[in-house]
Amino acid sequence: MSLFSVFDPTSYFGLSLNWLIVFMILLYFPMKFYLIESGLMLIFKILFVSVSKVFKEVSIPNHMALNFLCVMTFMYLVFSNMLGLFPFIFTMTAHPLITLGLGVVFWLSFFLMGFSFSFKNSCAHLVPEGSPMVLAPLMVLIESISHLIRPFTLSIRLAANMMAGHLIMGLLSSISMISVFGFTSSLILQNILLVLEFGVTVIQGFVFSILLLLYALEYY
């Protein structure tokens, strides 16, 4: 081997990869200089920015991480709910175990972080402002119960609303086997209900995410 043998072409599995390093410089440039965004990506970005503005009105500018977390949770829930509108696809968010997993994990994380960062302020939420001191022990008990049932009400609300629409559509589909009039009525009603279910998927994802953000801000 000579001194200049290091410049000889080297191949791995029959592929010459020496010049691959030239294209790695593209990784250090913004993607907009050499990639064109698709229409679907533009729609996703517009939707993400619009939802972020709504959540920013509720959150404080110092809590941008919480805002991003809740926005991504909203996008995840909306896409998961919409998948259930397709035939022969079970809606994941209609299962209580899935929604309880999301609700309990998020709520417990915010609860523990709030009490670990500011134990005094978090405990102050257990007694509403202006309540008499005589009723303070009772108010602490009531507020503690209301805080503990939050993840369950948050999760069951999402699962029940997603499950109810599919049950109604299943009942309407059974009418179509009775007669021609029943088939026509069932087809029209199911189409109307499908439009309503599309709105429910967005609204329930928004309600779940905005309540998560409110709970997180309350503990901080």
mmCIF file of C-alpha atoms in Angstrom:
data_model
loop_
_atom_site.group_PDB
_atom_site.id
_atom_site.type_symbol
_atom_site.label_atom_id
_atom_site.label_comp_id
_atom_site.label_asym_id
_atom_site.label_seq_id
_atom_site.Cartn_x
_atom_site.Cartn_y
_atom_site.Cartn_z
ATOM 1 C CA MET A 1 0.000 0.000 0.000
ATOM 2 C CA SER A 2 1.260 3.426 -0.927
ATOM 3 C CA LEU A 3 0.870 6.684 0.935
ATOM 4 C CA PHE A 4 -1.984 7.753 -1.315
ATOM 5 C CA SER A 5 -3.980 4.523 -1.042
ATOM 6 C CA VAL A 6 -6.316 6.231 1.426
ATOM 7 C CA PHE A 7 -7.826 8.062 -1.550
ATOM 8 C CA ASP A 8 -8.767 4.837 -3.341
ATOM 9 C CA PRO A 9 -12.524 4.281 -3.770
ATOM 10 C CA THR A 10 -14.000 2.104 -1.031
ATOM 11 C CA SER A 11 -17.186 0.138 -1.498
ATOM 12 C CA TYR A 12 -19.491 -1.494 1.017
ATOM 13 C CA PHE A 13 -21.744 -4.273 -0.228
ATOM 14 C CA GLY A 14 -20.924 -3.210 -3.790
ATOM 15 C CA LEU A 15 -21.851 0.461 -3.207
ATOM 16 C CA SER A 16 -19.296 3.246 -3.380
ATOM 17 C CA LEU A 17 -20.011 5.522 -0.449
ATOM 18 C CA ASN A 18 -17.052 7.892 -0.683
ATOM 19 C CA TRP A 19 -19.093 10.724 -2.173
ATOM 20 C CA LEU A 20 -21.942 10.289 0.265
ATOM 21 C CA ILE A 21 -20.294 12.740 2.651
ATOM 22 C CA VAL A 22 -20.768 15.480 0.051
ATOM 23 C CA PHE A 23 -24.537 15.273 0.426
ATOM 24 C CA MET A 24 -24.394 15.407 4.223
ATOM 25 C CA ILE A 25 -23.912 19.154 3.994
ATOM 26 C CA LEU A 26 -27.593 19.353 3.115
ATOM 27 C CA LEU A 27 -28.360 18.354 6.706
ATOM 28 C CA TYR A 28 -26.941 21.646 7.953
ATOM 29 C CA PHE A 29 -29.077 23.827 5.672
ATOM 30 C CA PRO A 30 -32.745 24.635 6.306
ATOM 31 C CA MET A 31 -34.991 22.242 4.446
ATOM 32 C CA LYS A 32 -36.840 25.039 2.661
ATOM 33 C CA PHE A 33 -33.763 25.637 0.449
ATOM 34 C CA TYR A 34 -33.922 22.216 -1.204
ATOM 35 C CA LEU A 35 -37.330 20.726 -0.357
ATOM 36 C CA ILE A 36 -40.827 21.817 -1.365
ATOM 37 C CA GLU A 37 -43.562 21.218 1.180
ATOM 38 C CA SER A 38 -46.523 19.197 0.031
ATOM 39 C CA GLY A 39 -50.084 20.432 0.255
ATOM 40 C CA LEU A 40 -50.829 18.045 3.118
ATOM 41 C CA MET A 41 -47.852 19.362 5.074
ATOM 42 C CA LEU A 42 -48.990 22.958 4.516
ATOM 43 C CA ILE A 43 -52.472 22.092 5.793
ATOM 44 C CA PHE A 44 -50.946 20.416 8.846
ATOM 45 C CA LYS A 45 -48.776 23.467 9.584
ATOM 46 C CA ILE A 46 -51.714 25.876 9.211
ATOM 47 C CA LEU A 47 -53.812 23.709 11.521
ATOM 48 C CA PHE A 48 -50.975 23.451 14.054
ATOM 49 C CA VAL A 49 -50.406 27.229 14.107
ATOM 50 C CA SER A 50 -54.140 27.957 14.428
ATOM 51 C CA VAL A 51 -54.573 25.547 17.330
ATOM 52 C CA SER A 52 -51.429 26.905 19.020
ATOM 53 C CA LYS A 53 -52.879 30.433 18.973
ATOM 54 C CA VAL A 54 -56.020 29.211 20.734
ATOM 55 C CA PHE A 55 -54.004 27.452 23.441
ATOM 56 C CA LYS A 56 -51.692 30.437 23.870
ATOM 57 C CA GLU A 57 -54.694 32.569 24.829
ATOM 58 C CA VAL A 58 -55.294 30.212 27.761
ATOM 59 C CA SER A 59 -51.714 29.537 28.802
ATOM 60 C CA ILE A 60 -49.057 31.975 29.914
ATOM 61 C CA PRO A 61 -46.095 32.765 27.594
ATOM 62 C CA ASN A 62 -43.771 31.248 30.201
ATOM 63 C CA HIS A 63 -45.451 27.860 29.756
ATOM 64 C CA MET A 64 -44.724 27.207 26.089
ATOM 65 C CA ALA A 65 -43.714 23.598 26.792
ATOM 66 C CA LEU A 66 -47.140 22.870 28.279
ATOM 67 C CA ASN A 67 -48.754 24.602 25.330
ATOM 68 C CA PHE A 68 -46.833 22.439 22.846
ATOM 69 C CA LEU A 69 -47.652 19.263 24.800
ATOM 70 C CA CYS A 70 -51.390 20.026 24.828
ATOM 71 C CA VAL A 71 -51.427 20.993 21.137
ATOM 72 C CA MET A 72 -49.762 17.712 20.160
ATOM 73 C CA THR A 73 -52.209 15.836 22.405
ATOM 74 C CA PHE A 74 -55.063 17.568 20.580
ATOM 75 C CA MET A 75 -53.666 16.592 17.168
ATOM 76 C CA TYR A 76 -53.120 13.002 18.310
ATOM 77 C CA LEU A 77 -56.649 12.654 19.698
ATOM 78 C CA VAL A 78 -58.295 14.214 16.638
ATOM 79 C CA PHE A 79 -56.487 11.883 14.229
ATOM 80 C CA SER A 80 -57.225 8.876 16.455
ATOM 81 C CA ASN A 81 -60.909 9.808 16.657
ATOM 82 C CA MET A 82 -61.168 10.327 12.899
ATOM 83 C CA LEU A 83 -59.735 6.886 12.213
ATOM 84 C CA GLY A 84 -62.763 5.422 13.960
ATOM 85 C CA LEU A 85 -65.055 7.006 11.363
ATOM 86 C CA PHE A 86 -63.760 4.600 8.721
ATOM 87 C CA PRO A 87 -65.524 1.235 8.364
ATOM 88 C CA PHE A 88 -64.158 -1.800 10.229
ATOM 89 C CA ILE A 89 -61.769 0.336 12.329
ATOM 90 C CA PHE A 90 -62.251 0.338 16.087
ATOM 91 C CA THR A 91 -61.923 3.767 17.655
ATOM 92 C CA MET A 92 -59.002 3.579 20.044
ATOM 93 C CA THR A 93 -60.224 6.508 22.148
ATOM 94 C CA ALA A 94 -63.590 4.784 22.680
ATOM 95 C CA HIS A 95 -61.910 2.247 24.960
ATOM 96 C CA PRO A 96 -61.861 3.403 28.609
ATOM 97 C CA LEU A 97 -58.467 1.801 29.273
ATOM 98 C CA ILE A 98 -56.824 3.934 26.578
ATOM 99 C CA THR A 99 -58.411 7.181 27.739
ATOM 100 C CA LEU A 100 -57.742 6.352 31.400
ATOM 101 C CA GLY A 101 -54.112 5.726 30.541
ATOM 102 C CA LEU A 102 -53.822 9.142 28.916
ATOM 103 C CA GLY A 103 -55.780 10.988 31.586
ATOM 104 C CA VAL A 104 -54.159 9.409 34.636
ATOM 105 C CA VAL A 105 -50.596 9.694 33.315
ATOM 106 C CA PHE A 106 -50.941 13.355 32.326
ATOM 107 C CA TRP A 107 -52.828 14.384 35.471
ATOM 108 C CA LEU A 108 -50.477 12.507 37.806
ATOM 109 C CA SER A 109 -47.446 14.054 36.081
ATOM 110 C CA PHE A 110 -48.822 17.587 36.465
ATOM 111 C CA PHE A 111 -49.917 16.864 40.043
ATOM 112 C CA LEU A 112 -46.537 15.545 41.184
ATOM 113 C CA MET A 113 -44.569 18.251 39.381
ATOM 114 C CA GLY A 114 -46.754 20.977 40.858
ATOM 115 C CA PHE A 115 -46.400 19.721 44.416
ATOM 116 C CA SER A 116 -42.668 19.133 44.025
ATOM 117 C CA PHE A 117 -41.986 22.614 42.614
ATOM 118 C CA SER A 118 -44.312 24.617 44.872
ATOM 119 C CA PHE A 119 -45.869 22.593 47.668
ATOM 120 C CA LYS A 120 -47.311 25.634 49.441
ATOM 121 C CA ASN A 121 -49.090 27.073 46.391
ATOM 122 C CA SER A 122 -50.433 23.682 45.366
ATOM 123 C CA CYS A 123 -51.864 23.073 48.833
ATOM 124 C CA ALA A 124 -53.420 26.554 48.788
ATOM 125 C CA HIS A 125 -55.715 25.417 45.954
ATOM 126 C CA LEU A 126 -57.383 22.974 48.345
ATOM 127 C CA VAL A 127 -59.024 25.857 50.217
ATOM 128 C CA PRO A 128 -60.893 28.303 47.926
ATOM 129 C CA GLU A 129 -60.213 31.973 48.485
ATOM 130 C CA GLY A 130 -62.718 33.645 50.782
ATOM 131 C CA SER A 131 -64.001 30.471 52.438
ATOM 132 C CA PRO A 132 -64.397 30.648 56.250
ATOM 133 C CA MET A 133 -61.700 28.961 58.314
ATOM 134 C CA VAL A 134 -64.307 26.928 60.185
ATOM 135 C CA LEU A 135 -65.157 25.091 56.972
ATOM 136 C CA ALA A 136 -61.497 24.746 55.897
ATOM 137 C CA PRO A 137 -61.157 21.017 56.870
ATOM 138 C CA LEU A 138 -64.375 20.194 55.010
ATOM 139 C CA MET A 139 -63.293 22.238 51.975
ATOM 140 C CA VAL A 140 -59.945 20.442 51.906
ATOM 141 C CA LEU A 141 -61.758 17.090 51.862
ATOM 142 C CA ILE A 142 -64.150 18.163 49.104
ATOM 143 C CA GLU A 143 -61.408 19.721 46.973
ATOM 144 C CA SER A 144 -59.183 16.663 47.423
ATOM 145 C CA ILE A 145 -61.961 14.393 46.155
ATOM 146 C CA SER A 146 -62.624 16.718 43.203
ATOM 147 C CA HIS A 147 -58.933 16.697 42.311
ATOM 148 C CA LEU A 148 -58.696 12.903 42.545
ATOM 149 C CA ILE A 149 -61.672 12.264 40.259
ATOM 150 C CA ARG A 150 -60.412 14.661 37.590
ATOM 151 C CA PRO A 151 -58.524 12.068 35.505
ATOM 152 C CA PHE A 152 -61.527 9.722 35.580
ATOM 153 C CA THR A 153 -64.054 12.357 34.514
ATOM 154 C CA LEU A 154 -61.636 13.571 31.865
ATOM 155 C CA SER A 155 -61.157 10.083 30.438
ATOM 156 C CA ILE A 156 -64.693 8.746 30.741
ATOM 157 C CA ARG A 157 -66.068 11.869 29.012
ATOM 158 C CA LEU A 158 -63.913 11.213 25.950
ATOM 159 C CA ALA A 159 -64.615 7.469 25.822
ATOM 160 C CA ALA A 160 -68.369 7.855 26.375
ATOM 161 C CA ASN A 161 -68.808 10.498 23.675
ATOM 162 C CA MET A 162 -66.828 8.501 21.120
ATOM 163 C CA MET A 163 -68.653 5.282 21.968
ATOM 164 C CA ALA A 164 -72.151 6.825 21.957
ATOM 165 C CA GLY A 165 -71.975 7.971 18.344
ATOM 166 C CA HIS A 166 -70.907 4.538 17.115
ATOM 167 C CA LEU A 167 -73.674 2.841 19.085
ATOM 168 C CA ILE A 168 -76.293 5.138 17.542
ATOM 169 C CA MET A 169 -74.933 4.485 14.053
ATOM 170 C CA GLY A 170 -75.078 0.744 14.771
ATOM 171 C CA LEU A 171 -78.727 1.030 15.821
ATOM 172 C CA LEU A 172 -79.575 3.048 12.705
ATOM 173 C CA SER A 173 -77.922 0.466 10.473
ATOM 174 C CA SER A 174 -80.215 -2.242 11.855
ATOM 175 C CA ILE A 175 -83.266 -0.344 10.515
ATOM 176 C CA SER A 176 -82.052 -0.775 6.929
ATOM 177 C CA MET A 177 -82.955 -4.487 6.971
ATOM 178 C CA ILE A 178 -86.649 -3.895 7.610
ATOM 179 C CA SER A 179 -87.852 -2.344 4.348
ATOM 180 C CA VAL A 180 -86.885 -0.051 1.489
ATOM 181 C CA PHE A 181 -88.172 2.950 3.427
ATOM 182 C CA GLY A 182 -86.112 1.849 6.414
ATOM 183 C CA PHE A 183 -83.032 1.492 4.220
ATOM 184 C CA THR A 184 -83.480 4.992 2.778
ATOM 185 C CA SER A 185 -84.136 6.535 6.191
ATOM 186 C CA SER A 186 -81.173 4.737 7.719
ATOM 187 C CA LEU A 187 -78.865 5.891 4.912
ATOM 188 C CA ILE A 188 -79.901 9.543 5.277
ATOM 189 C CA LEU A 189 -79.709 9.528 9.068
ATOM 190 C CA GLN A 190 -76.317 7.816 9.084
ATOM 191 C CA ASN A 191 -74.909 10.413 6.685
ATOM 192 C CA ILE A 192 -76.172 13.222 8.918
ATOM 193 C CA LEU A 193 -74.798 11.500 12.001
ATOM 194 C CA LEU A 194 -71.452 10.984 10.271
ATOM 195 C CA VAL A 195 -71.120 14.748 9.808
ATOM 196 C CA LEU A 196 -71.992 15.261 13.469
ATOM 197 C CA GLU A 197 -69.462 12.628 14.500
ATOM 198 C CA PHE A 198 -66.786 14.489 12.566
ATOM 199 C CA GLY A 199 -67.492 17.560 14.702
ATOM 200 C CA VAL A 200 -67.519 15.451 17.867
ATOM 201 C CA THR A 201 -64.044 14.089 17.109
ATOM 202 C CA VAL A 202 -62.617 17.609 16.946
ATOM 203 C CA ILE A 203 -64.571 18.975 19.915
ATOM 204 C CA GLN A 204 -63.743 16.074 22.228
ATOM 205 C CA GLY A 205 -60.050 16.286 21.372
ATOM 206 C CA PHE A 206 -60.128 20.009 22.090
ATOM 207 C CA VAL A 207 -62.002 19.574 25.386
ATOM 208 C CA PHE A 208 -59.581 16.896 26.586
ATOM 209 C CA SER A 209 -56.516 18.967 25.674
ATOM 210 C CA ILE A 210 -57.765 22.298 27.018
ATOM 211 C CA LEU A 211 -58.725 20.703 30.334
ATOM 212 C CA LEU A 212 -55.253 19.184 30.579
ATOM 213 C CA LEU A 213 -53.771 22.628 30.058
ATOM 214 C CA LEU A 214 -56.045 24.186 32.697
ATOM 215 C CA TYR A 215 -55.195 21.470 35.218
ATOM 216 C CA ALA A 216 -51.471 21.905 34.569
ATOM 217 C CA LEU A 217 -51.646 25.695 34.968
ATOM 218 C CA GLU A 218 -53.618 25.314 38.194
ATOM 219 C CA TYR A 219 -50.933 23.127 39.788
ATOM 220 C CA TYR A 220 -48.195 25.536 38.707
#
